[in-house]
GROMACS .gro file of C-alpha atoms in nm:
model
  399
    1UNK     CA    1   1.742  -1.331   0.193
    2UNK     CA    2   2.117  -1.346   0.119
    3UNK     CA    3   2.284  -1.685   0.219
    4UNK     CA    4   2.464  -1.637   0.540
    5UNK     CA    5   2.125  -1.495   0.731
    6UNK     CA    6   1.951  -1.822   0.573
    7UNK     CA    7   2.238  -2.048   0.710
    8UNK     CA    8   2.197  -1.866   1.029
    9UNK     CA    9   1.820  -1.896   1.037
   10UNK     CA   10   1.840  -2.290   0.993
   11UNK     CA   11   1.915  -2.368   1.363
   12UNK     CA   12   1.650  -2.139   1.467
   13UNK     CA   13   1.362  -2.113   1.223
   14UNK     CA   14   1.134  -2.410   1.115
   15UNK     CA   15   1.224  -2.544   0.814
   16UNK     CA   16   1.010  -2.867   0.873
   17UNK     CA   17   0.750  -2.851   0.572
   18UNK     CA   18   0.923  -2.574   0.364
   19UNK     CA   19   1.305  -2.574   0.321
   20UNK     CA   20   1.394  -2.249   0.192
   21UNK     CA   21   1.703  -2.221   0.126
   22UNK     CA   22   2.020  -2.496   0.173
   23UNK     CA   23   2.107  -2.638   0.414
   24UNK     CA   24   1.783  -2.721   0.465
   25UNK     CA   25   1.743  -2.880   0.641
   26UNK     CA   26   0.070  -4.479   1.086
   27UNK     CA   27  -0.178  -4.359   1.206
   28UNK     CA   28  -0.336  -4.581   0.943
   29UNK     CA   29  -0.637  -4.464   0.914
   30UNK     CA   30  -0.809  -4.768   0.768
   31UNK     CA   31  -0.706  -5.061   0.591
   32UNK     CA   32  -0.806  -4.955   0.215
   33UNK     CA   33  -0.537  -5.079  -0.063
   34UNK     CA   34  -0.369  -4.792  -0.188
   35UNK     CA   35  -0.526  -4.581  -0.493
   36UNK     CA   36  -0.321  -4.576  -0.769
   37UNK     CA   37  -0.539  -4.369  -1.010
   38UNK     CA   38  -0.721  -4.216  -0.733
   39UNK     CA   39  -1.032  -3.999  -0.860
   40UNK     CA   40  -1.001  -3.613  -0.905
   41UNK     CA   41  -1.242  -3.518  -0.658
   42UNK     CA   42  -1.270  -3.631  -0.310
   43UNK     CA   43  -1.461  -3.952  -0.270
   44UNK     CA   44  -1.576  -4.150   0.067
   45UNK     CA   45  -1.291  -4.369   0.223
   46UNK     CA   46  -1.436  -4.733   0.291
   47UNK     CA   47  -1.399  -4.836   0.664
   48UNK     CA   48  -1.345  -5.185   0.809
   49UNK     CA   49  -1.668  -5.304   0.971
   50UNK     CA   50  -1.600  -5.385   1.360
   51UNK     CA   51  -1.631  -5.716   1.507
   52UNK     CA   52  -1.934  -5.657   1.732
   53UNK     CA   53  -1.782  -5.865   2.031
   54UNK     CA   54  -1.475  -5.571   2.043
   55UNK     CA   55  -1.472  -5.194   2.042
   56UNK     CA   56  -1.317  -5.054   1.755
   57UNK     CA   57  -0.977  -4.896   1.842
   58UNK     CA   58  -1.044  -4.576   1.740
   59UNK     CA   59  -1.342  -4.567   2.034
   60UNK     CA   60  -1.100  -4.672   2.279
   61UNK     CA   61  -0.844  -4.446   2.186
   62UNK     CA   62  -1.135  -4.168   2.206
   63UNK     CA   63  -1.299  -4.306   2.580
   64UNK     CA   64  -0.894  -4.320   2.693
   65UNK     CA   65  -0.857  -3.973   2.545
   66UNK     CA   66  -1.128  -3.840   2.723
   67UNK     CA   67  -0.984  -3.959   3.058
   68UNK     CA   68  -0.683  -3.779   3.059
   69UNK     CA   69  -0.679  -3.490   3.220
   70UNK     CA   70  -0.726  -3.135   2.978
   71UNK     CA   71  -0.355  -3.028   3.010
   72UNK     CA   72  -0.252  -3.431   2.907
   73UNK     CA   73  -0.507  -3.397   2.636
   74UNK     CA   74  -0.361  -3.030   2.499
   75UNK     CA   75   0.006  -3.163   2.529
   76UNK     CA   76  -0.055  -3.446   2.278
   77UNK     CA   77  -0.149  -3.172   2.046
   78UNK     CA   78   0.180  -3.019   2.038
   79UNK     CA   79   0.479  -3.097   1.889
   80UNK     CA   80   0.765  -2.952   1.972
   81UNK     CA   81   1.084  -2.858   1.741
   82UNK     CA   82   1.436  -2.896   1.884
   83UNK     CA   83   1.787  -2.795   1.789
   84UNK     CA   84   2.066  -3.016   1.879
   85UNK     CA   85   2.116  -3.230   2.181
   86UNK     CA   86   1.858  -3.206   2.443
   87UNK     CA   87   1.897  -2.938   2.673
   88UNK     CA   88   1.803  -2.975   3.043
   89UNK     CA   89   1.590  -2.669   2.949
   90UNK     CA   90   1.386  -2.868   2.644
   91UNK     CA   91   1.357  -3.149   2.930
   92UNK     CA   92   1.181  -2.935   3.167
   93UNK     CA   93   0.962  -2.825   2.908
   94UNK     CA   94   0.854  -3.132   2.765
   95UNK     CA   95   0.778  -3.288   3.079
   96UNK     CA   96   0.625  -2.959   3.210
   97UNK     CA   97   0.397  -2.932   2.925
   98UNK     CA   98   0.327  -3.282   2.882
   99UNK     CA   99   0.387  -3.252   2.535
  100UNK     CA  100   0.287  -3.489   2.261
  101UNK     CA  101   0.582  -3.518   2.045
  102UNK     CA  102   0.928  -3.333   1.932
  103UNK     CA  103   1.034  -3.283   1.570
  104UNK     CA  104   1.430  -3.291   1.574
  105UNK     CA  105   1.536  -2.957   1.353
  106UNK     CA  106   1.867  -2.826   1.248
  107UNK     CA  107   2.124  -3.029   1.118
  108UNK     CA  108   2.160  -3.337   1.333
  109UNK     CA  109   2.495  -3.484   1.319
  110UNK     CA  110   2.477  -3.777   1.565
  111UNK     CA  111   2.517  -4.139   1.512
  112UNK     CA  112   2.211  -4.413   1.488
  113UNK     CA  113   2.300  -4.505   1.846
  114UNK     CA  114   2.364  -4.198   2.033
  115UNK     CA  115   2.063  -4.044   1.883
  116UNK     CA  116   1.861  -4.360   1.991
  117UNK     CA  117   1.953  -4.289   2.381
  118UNK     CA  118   1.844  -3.916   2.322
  119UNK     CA  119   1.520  -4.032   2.196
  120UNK     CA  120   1.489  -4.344   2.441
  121UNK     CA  121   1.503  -4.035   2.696
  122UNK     CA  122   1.253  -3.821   2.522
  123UNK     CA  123   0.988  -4.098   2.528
  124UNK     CA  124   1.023  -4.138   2.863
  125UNK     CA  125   0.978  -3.755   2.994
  126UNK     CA  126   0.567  -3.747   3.037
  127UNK     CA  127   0.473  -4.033   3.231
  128UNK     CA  128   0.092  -4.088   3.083
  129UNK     CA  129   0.147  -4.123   2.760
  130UNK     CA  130   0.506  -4.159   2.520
  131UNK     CA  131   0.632  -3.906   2.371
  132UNK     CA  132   0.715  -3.963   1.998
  133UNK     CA  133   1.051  -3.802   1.810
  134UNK     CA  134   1.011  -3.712   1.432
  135UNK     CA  135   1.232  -3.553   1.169
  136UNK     CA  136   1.257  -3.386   0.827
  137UNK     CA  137   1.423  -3.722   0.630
  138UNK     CA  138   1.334  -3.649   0.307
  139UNK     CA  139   1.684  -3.646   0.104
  140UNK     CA  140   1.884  -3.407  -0.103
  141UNK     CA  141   1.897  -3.059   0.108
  142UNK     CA  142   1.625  -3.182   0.402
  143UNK     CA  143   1.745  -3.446   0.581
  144UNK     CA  144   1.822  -3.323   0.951
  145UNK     CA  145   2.005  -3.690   1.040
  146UNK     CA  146   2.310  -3.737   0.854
  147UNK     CA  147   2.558  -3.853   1.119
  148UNK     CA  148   2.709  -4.256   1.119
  149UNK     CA  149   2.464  -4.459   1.005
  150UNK     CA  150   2.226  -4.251   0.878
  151UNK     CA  151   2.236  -4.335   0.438
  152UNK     CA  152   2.279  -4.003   0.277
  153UNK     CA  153   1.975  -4.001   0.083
  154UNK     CA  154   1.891  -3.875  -0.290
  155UNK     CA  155   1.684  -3.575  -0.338
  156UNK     CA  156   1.298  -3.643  -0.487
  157UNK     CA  157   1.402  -3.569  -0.846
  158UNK     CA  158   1.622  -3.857  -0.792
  159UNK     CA  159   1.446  -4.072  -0.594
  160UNK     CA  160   1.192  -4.033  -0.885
  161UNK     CA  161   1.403  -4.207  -1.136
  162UNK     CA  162   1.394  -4.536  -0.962
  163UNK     CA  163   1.097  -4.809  -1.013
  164UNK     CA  164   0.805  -4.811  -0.737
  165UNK     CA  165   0.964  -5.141  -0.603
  166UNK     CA  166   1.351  -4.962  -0.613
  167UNK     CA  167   1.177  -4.672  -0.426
  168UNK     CA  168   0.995  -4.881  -0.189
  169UNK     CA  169   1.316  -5.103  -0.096
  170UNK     CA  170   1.500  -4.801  -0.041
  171UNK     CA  171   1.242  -4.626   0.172
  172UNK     CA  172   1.262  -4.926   0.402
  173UNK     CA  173   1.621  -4.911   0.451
  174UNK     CA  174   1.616  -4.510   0.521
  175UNK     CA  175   1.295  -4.604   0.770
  176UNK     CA  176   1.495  -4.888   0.921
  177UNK     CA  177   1.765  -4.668   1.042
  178UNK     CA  178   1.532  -4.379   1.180
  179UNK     CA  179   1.325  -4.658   1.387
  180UNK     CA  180   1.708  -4.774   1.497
  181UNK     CA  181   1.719  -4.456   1.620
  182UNK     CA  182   1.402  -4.412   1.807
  183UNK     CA  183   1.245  -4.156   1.535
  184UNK     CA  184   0.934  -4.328   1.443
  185UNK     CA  185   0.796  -4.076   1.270
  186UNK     CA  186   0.893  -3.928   0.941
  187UNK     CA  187   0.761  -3.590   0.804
  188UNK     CA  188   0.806  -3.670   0.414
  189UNK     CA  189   0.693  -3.754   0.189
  190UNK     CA  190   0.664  -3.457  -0.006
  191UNK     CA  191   0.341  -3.456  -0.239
  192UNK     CA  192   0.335  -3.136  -0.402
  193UNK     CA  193   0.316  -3.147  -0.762
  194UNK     CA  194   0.520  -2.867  -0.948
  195UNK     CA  195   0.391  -2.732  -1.305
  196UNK     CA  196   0.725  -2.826  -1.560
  197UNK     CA  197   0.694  -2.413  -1.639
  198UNK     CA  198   0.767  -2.300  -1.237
  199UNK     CA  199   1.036  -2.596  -1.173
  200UNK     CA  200   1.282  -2.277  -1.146
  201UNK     CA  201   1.058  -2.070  -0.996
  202UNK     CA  202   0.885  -2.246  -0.725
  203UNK     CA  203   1.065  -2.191  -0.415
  204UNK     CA  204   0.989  -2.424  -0.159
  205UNK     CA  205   0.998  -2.750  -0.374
  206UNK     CA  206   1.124  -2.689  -0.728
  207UNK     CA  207   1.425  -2.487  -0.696
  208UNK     CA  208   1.524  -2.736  -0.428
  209UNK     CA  209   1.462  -3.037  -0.591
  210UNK     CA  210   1.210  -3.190  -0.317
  211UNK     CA  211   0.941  -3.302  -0.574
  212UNK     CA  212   0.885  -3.635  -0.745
  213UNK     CA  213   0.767  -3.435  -1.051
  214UNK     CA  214   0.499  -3.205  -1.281
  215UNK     CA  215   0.269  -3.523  -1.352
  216UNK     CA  216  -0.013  -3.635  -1.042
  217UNK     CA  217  -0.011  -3.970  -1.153
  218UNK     CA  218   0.377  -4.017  -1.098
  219UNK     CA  219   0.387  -3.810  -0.784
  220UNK     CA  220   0.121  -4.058  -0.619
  221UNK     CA  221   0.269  -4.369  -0.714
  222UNK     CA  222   0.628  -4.272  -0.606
  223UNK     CA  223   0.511  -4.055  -0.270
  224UNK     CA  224   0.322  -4.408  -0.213
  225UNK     CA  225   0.633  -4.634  -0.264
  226UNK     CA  226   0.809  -4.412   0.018
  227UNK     CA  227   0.486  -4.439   0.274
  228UNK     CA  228   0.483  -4.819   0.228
  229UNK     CA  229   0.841  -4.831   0.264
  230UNK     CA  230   0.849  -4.635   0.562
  231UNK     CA  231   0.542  -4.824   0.694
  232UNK     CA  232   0.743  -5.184   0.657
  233UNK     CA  233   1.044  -5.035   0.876
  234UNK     CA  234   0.785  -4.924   1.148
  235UNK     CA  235   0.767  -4.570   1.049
  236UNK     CA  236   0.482  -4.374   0.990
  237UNK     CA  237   0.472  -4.112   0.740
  238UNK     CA  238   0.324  -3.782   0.680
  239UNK     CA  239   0.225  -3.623   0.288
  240UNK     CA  240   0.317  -3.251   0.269
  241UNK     CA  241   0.176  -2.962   0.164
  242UNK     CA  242  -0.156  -2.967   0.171
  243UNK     CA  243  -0.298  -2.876  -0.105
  244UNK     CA  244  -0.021  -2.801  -0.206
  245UNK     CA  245   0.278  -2.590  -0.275
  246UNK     CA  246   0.364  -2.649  -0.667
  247UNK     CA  247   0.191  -2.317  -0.801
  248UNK     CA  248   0.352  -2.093  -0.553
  249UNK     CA  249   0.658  -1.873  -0.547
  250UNK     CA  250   0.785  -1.764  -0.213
  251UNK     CA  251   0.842  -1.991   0.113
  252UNK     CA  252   0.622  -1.957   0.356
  253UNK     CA  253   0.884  -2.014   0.612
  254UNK     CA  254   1.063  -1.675   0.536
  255UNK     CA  255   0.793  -1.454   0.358
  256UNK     CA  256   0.389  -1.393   0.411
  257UNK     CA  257   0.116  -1.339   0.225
  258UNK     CA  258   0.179  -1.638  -0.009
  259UNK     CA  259  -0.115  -1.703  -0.211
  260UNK     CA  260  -0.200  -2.000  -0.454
  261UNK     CA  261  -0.457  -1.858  -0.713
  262UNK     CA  262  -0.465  -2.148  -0.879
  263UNK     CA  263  -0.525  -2.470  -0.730
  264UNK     CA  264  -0.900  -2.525  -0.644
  265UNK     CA  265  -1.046  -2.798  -0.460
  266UNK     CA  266  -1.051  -3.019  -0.735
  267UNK     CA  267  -0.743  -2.962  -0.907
  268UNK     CA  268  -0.551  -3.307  -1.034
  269UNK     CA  269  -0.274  -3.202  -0.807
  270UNK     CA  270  -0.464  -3.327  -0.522
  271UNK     CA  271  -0.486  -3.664  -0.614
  272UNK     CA  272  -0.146  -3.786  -0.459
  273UNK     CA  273  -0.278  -3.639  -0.116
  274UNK     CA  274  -0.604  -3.805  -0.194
  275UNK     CA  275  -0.442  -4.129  -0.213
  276UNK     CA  276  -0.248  -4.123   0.071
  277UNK     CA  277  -0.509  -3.996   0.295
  278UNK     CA  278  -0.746  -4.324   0.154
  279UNK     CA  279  -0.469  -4.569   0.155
  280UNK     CA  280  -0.447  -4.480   0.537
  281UNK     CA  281  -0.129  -4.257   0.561
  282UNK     CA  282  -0.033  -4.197   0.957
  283UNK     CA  283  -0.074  -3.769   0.886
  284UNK     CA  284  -0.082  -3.523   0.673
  285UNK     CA  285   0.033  -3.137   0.685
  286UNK     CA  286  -0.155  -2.878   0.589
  287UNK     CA  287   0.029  -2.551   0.404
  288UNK     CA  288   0.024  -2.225   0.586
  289UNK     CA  289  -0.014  -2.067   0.216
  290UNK     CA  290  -0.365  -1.912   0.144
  291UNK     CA  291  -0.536  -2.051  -0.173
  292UNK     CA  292  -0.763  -1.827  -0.296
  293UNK     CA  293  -0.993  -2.033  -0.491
  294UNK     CA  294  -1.076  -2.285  -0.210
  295UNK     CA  295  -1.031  -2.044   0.143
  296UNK     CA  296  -0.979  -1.686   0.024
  297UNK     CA  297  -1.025  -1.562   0.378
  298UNK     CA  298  -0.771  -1.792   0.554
  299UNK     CA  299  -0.463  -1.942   0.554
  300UNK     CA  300  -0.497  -2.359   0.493
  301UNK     CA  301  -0.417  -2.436   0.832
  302UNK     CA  302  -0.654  -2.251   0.951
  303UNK     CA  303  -0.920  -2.295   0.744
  304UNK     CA  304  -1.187  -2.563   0.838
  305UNK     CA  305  -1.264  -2.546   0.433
  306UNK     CA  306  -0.890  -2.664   0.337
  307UNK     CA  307  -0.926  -2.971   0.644
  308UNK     CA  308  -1.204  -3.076   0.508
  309UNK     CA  309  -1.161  -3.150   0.157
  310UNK     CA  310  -0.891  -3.396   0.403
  311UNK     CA  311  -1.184  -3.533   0.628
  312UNK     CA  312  -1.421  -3.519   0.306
  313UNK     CA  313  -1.191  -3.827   0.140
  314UNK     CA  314  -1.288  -4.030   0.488
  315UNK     CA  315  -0.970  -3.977   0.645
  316UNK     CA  316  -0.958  -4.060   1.020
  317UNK     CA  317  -0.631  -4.004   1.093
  318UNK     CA  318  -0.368  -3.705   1.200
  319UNK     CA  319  -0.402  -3.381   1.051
  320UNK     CA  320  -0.060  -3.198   1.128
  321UNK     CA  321   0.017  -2.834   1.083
  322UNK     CA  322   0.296  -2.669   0.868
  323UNK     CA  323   0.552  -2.488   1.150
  324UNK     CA  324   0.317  -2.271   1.365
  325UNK     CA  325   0.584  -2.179   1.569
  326UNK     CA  326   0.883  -1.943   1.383
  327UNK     CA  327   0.744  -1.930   0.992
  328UNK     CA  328   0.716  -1.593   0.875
  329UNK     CA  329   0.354  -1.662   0.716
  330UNK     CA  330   0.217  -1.680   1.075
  331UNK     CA  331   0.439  -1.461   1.268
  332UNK     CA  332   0.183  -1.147   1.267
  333UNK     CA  333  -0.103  -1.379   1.479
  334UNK     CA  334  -0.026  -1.407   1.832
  335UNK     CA  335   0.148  -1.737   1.896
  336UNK     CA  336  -0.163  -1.894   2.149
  337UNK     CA  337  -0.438  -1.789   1.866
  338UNK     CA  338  -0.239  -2.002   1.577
  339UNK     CA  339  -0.283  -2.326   1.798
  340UNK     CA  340  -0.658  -2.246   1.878
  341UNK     CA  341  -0.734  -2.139   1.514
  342UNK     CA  342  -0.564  -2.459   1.371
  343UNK     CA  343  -0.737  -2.671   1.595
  344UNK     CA  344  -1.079  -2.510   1.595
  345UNK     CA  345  -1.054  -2.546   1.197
  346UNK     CA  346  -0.996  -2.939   1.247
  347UNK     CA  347  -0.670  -3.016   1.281
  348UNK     CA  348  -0.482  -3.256   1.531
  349UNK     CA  349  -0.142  -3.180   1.590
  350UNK     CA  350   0.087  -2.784   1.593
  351UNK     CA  351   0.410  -2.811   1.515
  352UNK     CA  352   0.577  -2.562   1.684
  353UNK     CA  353   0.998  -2.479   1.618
  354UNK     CA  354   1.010  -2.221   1.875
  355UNK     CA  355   0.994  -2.358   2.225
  356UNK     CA  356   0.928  -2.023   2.366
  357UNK     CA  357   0.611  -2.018   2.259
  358UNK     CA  358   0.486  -2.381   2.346
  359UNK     CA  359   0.344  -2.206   2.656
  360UNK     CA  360   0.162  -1.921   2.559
  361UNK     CA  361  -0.010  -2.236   2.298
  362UNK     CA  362  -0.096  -2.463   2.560
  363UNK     CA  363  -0.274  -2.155   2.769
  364UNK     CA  364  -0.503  -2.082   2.468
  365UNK     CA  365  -0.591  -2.381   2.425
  366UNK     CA  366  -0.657  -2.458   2.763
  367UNK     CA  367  -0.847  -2.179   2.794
  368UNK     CA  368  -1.055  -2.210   2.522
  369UNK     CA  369  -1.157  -2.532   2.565
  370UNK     CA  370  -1.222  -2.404   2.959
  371UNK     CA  371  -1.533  -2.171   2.807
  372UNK     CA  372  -1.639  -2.364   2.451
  373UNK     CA  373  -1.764  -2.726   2.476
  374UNK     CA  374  -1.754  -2.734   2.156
  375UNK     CA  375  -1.380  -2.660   2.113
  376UNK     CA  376  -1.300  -2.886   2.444
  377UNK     CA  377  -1.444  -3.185   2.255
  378UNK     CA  378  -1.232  -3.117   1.959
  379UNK     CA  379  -0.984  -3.094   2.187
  380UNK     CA  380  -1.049  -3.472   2.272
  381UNK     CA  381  -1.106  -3.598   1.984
  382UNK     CA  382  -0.732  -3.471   1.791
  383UNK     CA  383  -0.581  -3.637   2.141
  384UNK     CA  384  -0.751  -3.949   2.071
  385UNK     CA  385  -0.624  -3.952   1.678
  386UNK     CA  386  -0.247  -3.937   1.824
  387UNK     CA  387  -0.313  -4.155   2.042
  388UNK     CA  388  -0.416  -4.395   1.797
  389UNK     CA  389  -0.155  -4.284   1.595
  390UNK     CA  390   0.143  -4.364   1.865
  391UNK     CA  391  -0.093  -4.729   1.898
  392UNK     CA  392  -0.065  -4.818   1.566
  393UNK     CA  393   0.311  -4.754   1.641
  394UNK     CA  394   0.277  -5.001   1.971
  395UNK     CA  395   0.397  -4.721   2.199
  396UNK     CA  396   0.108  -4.719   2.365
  397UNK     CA  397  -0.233  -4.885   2.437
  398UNK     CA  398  -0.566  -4.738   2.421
  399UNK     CA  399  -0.817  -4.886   2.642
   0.00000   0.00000   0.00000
């Protein structure tokens, strides 16, 4: 793609878990200590045990889950991308929809105040239950909010040169000034480990910088010092790719068919998801890239094999998508099928950049939870996780 159809694309196409080319642009699941030599194979999460004299909040979340109405339930499950200010347009839709959450896209130029009314106006547009703004704040080339007082961040290369703590501090300051503005949740950090020999040629993160480096061990510890960072400022975080997108070439946000043929479902470079997900991280996205040696028959985030090496680890909290919505990797499977398919394979929450198609989502899954039990209570039970998620934020109350 030559460089003024990219630039064009950015206002229009997701570029939420894959920047492709520049300008680019918790739910805590339990309260285990971080891993920081997590195991290379999945391992059982340790849960807190419940005082028997309360009900644990993930049960409440779940019993007030199940009393919202199906439509209520299917909004929380979308998040919607948006462009610029809020149109009256976006409004109706949000509201109409009763959508879940909005993921601010393009480059956002506004100031830490203005952008705080914008999202003090989102939360308020579906009366039941908040909705929650998040944004691509990684640094370097993604980092949609750049306007007065916003810190222009450093890419991960350089963010990888500082100590844990140096990370950590700084990751509260940059989470400070998103909760400032009302965006309380951050879609970084990136977790994708990148072989030294495809630094060059790996699209998505290498060429652009957005890793924190070829060695597992140092990608968990500094992907870590970001999440607890973010988690002191009152941001929750959420570890991308999964499993991630270090071995591959193209972007699966302007070509399909990407395939990893390498990474298998016990790879070391899973091990600073692993830790994330069993130190309690608010979400994590799956890939839309196919890797053949775990799934060859579907695409990660819709394959209920890729999800649950996730769930396998004991993870209880959100499991988001890569862009459903305008990515090229998805763009041959009608729009309401991606939603059911990601959903019916385990995961919580779409993200969708293309408004247009937020309806034609929320019909399938309506409609399939309408005829499959099944389906409805998996349906419930991915409301309930953001629910618990936007509890844990103390936006809203379960129970």
């Amino acid at each position: 793609m030559n460089k003024p159809i990219a630039v064009a694309l950015a206002g229009v196409l997701v570029l939420v878990g894959c920047a492709a080319t520049p300008p680019e642009p918790s739910r805590q699941a339990s309260s285990v200590a971080p891993s920081r030599t997590p195991s290379r194979t999945p391992s059982a999460s340790v849960h807190p045990t419940a005082s028997p004299s309360t009900t644990p909040p993930q049960q409440r979340c779940l019993s007030t889950a199940a009393n919202l109405s199906r439509k209520a339930q299917v909004g929380q499950l979308i998040m919607v991308g948006v462009n610029g200010p809020l149109t009256a347009a976006e409004r109706k839709l949000i509201a109409a929809q009763q959508l879940g959450s909005v993921v601010l896209l393009g480059d956002q130029p506004g100031s830490v105040k203005s952008l705080a009314a914008t999202t003090a106006q989102l939360s308020g547009l579906v009366a039941e239950v908040p909705v929650v703004t998040a944004a691509d704040q990684e640094g370097g080339l993604v980092q949609r909010l750049n306007g007065p007082g916003f810190t222009t961040i450093p890419n991960a290369n350089r963010q990888a040169q500082l100590s844990d703590v140096a990370l950590r501090t700084a990751a509260q300051k940059w989470g400070s000034q998103l909760a400032a503005a009302g965006v309380r949740w951050n879609l970084a950090p990136v977790a994708d480990v990148v072989p030294k020999a495809k630094l060059k040629t790996n699209q998505p993160i290498g060429a652009l910088h957005r890793g924190y480096g070829s060695d597992p061990a140092v990608v968990t510890e500094k992907t870590q010092a970001v999440i607890d960072g973010l988690k002191a400022a009152g941001v929750v975080a959420s570890v991308k790719h999964f499993p991630g997108l270090g071995e591959v070439v193209g972007n699966t946000d302007f070509a399909s068919g990407i395939v990893d043929s390498v990474t298998t479902a016990d790879s070391p470079s899973l091990a600073p998801f692993q830790a994330a997900a069993q130190a309690g991280v608010a979400s994590v996205m799956i890939s839309s890239a196919r890797y053949s040696k775990i799934d060859p028959n579907n695409q990660a985030v819709f394959s209920a094999t890729v999800i649950g090496l996730v769930r396998g680890w004991g993870y209880q909290g959100v499991v988001i998508s890569d862009d459903l919505g305008a990515a090229a990797s998805v763009r041959k499977i009608p729009a309401g099928q991606r939603a059911v398919r990601f959903v019916a394979a385990g995961g919580d929450v779409v993200i969708d950049a293309d408004p247009s198609l937020v309806p034609a989502m929320t019909a399938a899954l309506l409609a399939k939870a309408a005829k499959d039990p099944a389906f409805a209570t998996r349906v419930t039970e991915s409301a309930a996780r953001v629910l618990a998620l936007k509890q844990d934020l103390g936006v809203f109350r379960c129970g």
